[in-house]
XYZ file of C-alpha atoms in Angstrom:
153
model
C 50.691 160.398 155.342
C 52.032 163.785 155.235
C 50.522 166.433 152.150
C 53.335 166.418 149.548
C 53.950 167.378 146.183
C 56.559 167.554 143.548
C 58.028 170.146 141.103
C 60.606 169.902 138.065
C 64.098 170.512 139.089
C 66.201 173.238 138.341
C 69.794 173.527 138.661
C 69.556 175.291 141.630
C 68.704 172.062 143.336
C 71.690 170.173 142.840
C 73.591 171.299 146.211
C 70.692 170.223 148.512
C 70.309 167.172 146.435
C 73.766 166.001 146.756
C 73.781 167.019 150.476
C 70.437 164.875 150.769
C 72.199 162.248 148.894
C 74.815 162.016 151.395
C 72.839 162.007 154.088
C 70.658 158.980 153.242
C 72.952 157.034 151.414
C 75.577 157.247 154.527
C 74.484 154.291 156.698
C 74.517 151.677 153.647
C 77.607 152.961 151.909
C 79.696 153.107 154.916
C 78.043 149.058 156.167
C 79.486 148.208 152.411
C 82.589 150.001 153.010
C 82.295 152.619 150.506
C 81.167 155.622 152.046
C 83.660 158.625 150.484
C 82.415 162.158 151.719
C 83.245 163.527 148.335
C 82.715 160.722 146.064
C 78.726 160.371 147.371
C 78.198 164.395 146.424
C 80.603 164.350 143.316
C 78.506 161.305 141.402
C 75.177 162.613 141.986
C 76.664 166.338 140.571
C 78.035 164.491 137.819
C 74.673 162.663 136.456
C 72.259 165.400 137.682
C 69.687 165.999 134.465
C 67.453 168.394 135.346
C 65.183 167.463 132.757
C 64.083 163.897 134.166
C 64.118 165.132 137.929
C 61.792 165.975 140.397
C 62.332 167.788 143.845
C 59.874 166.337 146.285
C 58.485 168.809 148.846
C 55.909 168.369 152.253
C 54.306 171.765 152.789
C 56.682 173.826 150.508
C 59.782 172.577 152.373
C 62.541 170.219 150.143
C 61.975 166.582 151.458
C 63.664 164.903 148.520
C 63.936 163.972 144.745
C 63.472 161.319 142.485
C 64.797 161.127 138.544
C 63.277 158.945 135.921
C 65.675 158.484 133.170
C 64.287 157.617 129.723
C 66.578 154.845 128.317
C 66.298 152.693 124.771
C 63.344 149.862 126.342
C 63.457 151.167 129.713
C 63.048 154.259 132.339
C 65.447 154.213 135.280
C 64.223 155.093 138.410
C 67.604 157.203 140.008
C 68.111 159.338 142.952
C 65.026 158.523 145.305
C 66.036 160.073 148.138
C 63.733 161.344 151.289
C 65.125 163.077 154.132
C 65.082 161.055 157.105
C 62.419 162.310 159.062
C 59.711 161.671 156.200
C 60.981 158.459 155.759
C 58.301 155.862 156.589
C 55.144 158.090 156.715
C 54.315 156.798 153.110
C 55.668 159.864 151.096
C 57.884 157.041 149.663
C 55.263 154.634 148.733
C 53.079 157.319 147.159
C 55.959 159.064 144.996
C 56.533 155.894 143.493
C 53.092 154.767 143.103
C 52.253 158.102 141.363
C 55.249 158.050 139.097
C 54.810 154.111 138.573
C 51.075 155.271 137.351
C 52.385 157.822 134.717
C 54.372 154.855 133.312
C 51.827 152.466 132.951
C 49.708 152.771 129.445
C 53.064 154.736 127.662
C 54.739 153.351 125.318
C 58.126 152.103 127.076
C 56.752 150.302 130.340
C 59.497 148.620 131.703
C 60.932 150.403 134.893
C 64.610 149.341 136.056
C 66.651 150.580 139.149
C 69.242 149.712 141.208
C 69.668 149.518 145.020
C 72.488 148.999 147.503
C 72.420 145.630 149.366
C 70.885 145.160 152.583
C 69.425 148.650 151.938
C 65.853 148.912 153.397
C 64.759 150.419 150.414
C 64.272 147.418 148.732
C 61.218 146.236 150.809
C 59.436 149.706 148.983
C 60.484 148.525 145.498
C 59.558 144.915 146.005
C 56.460 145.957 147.471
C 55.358 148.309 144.172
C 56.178 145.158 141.776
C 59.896 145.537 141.216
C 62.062 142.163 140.859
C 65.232 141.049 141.008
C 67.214 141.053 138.077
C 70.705 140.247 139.160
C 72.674 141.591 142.041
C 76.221 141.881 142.517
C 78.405 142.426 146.003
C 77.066 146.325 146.034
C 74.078 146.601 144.010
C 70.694 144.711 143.502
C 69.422 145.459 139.951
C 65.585 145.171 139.837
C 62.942 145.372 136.950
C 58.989 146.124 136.538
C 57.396 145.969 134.115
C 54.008 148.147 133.977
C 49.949 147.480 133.199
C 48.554 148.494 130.707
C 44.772 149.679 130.869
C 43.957 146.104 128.781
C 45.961 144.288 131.646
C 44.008 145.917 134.439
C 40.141 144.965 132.395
């Protein structure tokens, strides 16, 4: 696994985020039929929160972003997105384990997302403990809910 790191976003990041988002998000949005060259930039500019983002980098160099949204009895995971060519070299797997970790033992546990169907993202979700909620004909909703340091003795 490549040496990576992440930083808080700024709003200088949203144009290579979007981009990024467009990129990745291409392949399952277009097999679903919904792949809109402006629509895929235009959402992610219109629900970018700096605050609850962080840029992902490998050696300095923007590889991606993930956002964890605080919510009522829930965070949302949002906008995990990894440029292609660090995709499956584990960056993935250890973002989420490490933001997974800061979760467990807070107050609000529970982690919820959503993923496009058929996407091969799911496998990484399922694999860190996330469950299927409900799905519809475009999105899979899944839920996790953490450990606490009592649930790990």
């Amino acid at each position: 696994m490549a040496d990576w790191d992440i930083r808080p976003a700024t709003a200088t990041d949203i144009e290579p985020i979007a981009e990024l988002r467009a990129v990745v998000m291409r392949p399952d949005l277009e097999r679903l039929g919904r792949y809109d060259e402006h629509r895929v930039r235009q959402r992610f500019r219109d629900g970018f929160d700096a605050a609850h983002t962080w840029v992902i980098e490998v050696n300095a160099e923007f590889a991606g972003c993930v956002a964890l949204r605080p919510a009522e009895d829930a965070h949302w995971l949002e906008h995990f997105y990894l440029a292609p060519r660090f995709q499956g070299t584990g960056i993935g797997s250890g973002v989420l384990s490490d933001l997974l970790e800061r979760r467990d033992g807070t107050g609000v546990r529970v982690v919820r997302l959503n993923v496009l169907q058929g996407s091969p993202a799911r496998r990484l979700y399922e694999r860190h403990g996330f469950g299927v909620e409900r799905e519809d004909a475009v999105d899979v909703f899944m839920v996790r809910a953490g450990r606490t340091s009592a649930d790990a003795v």
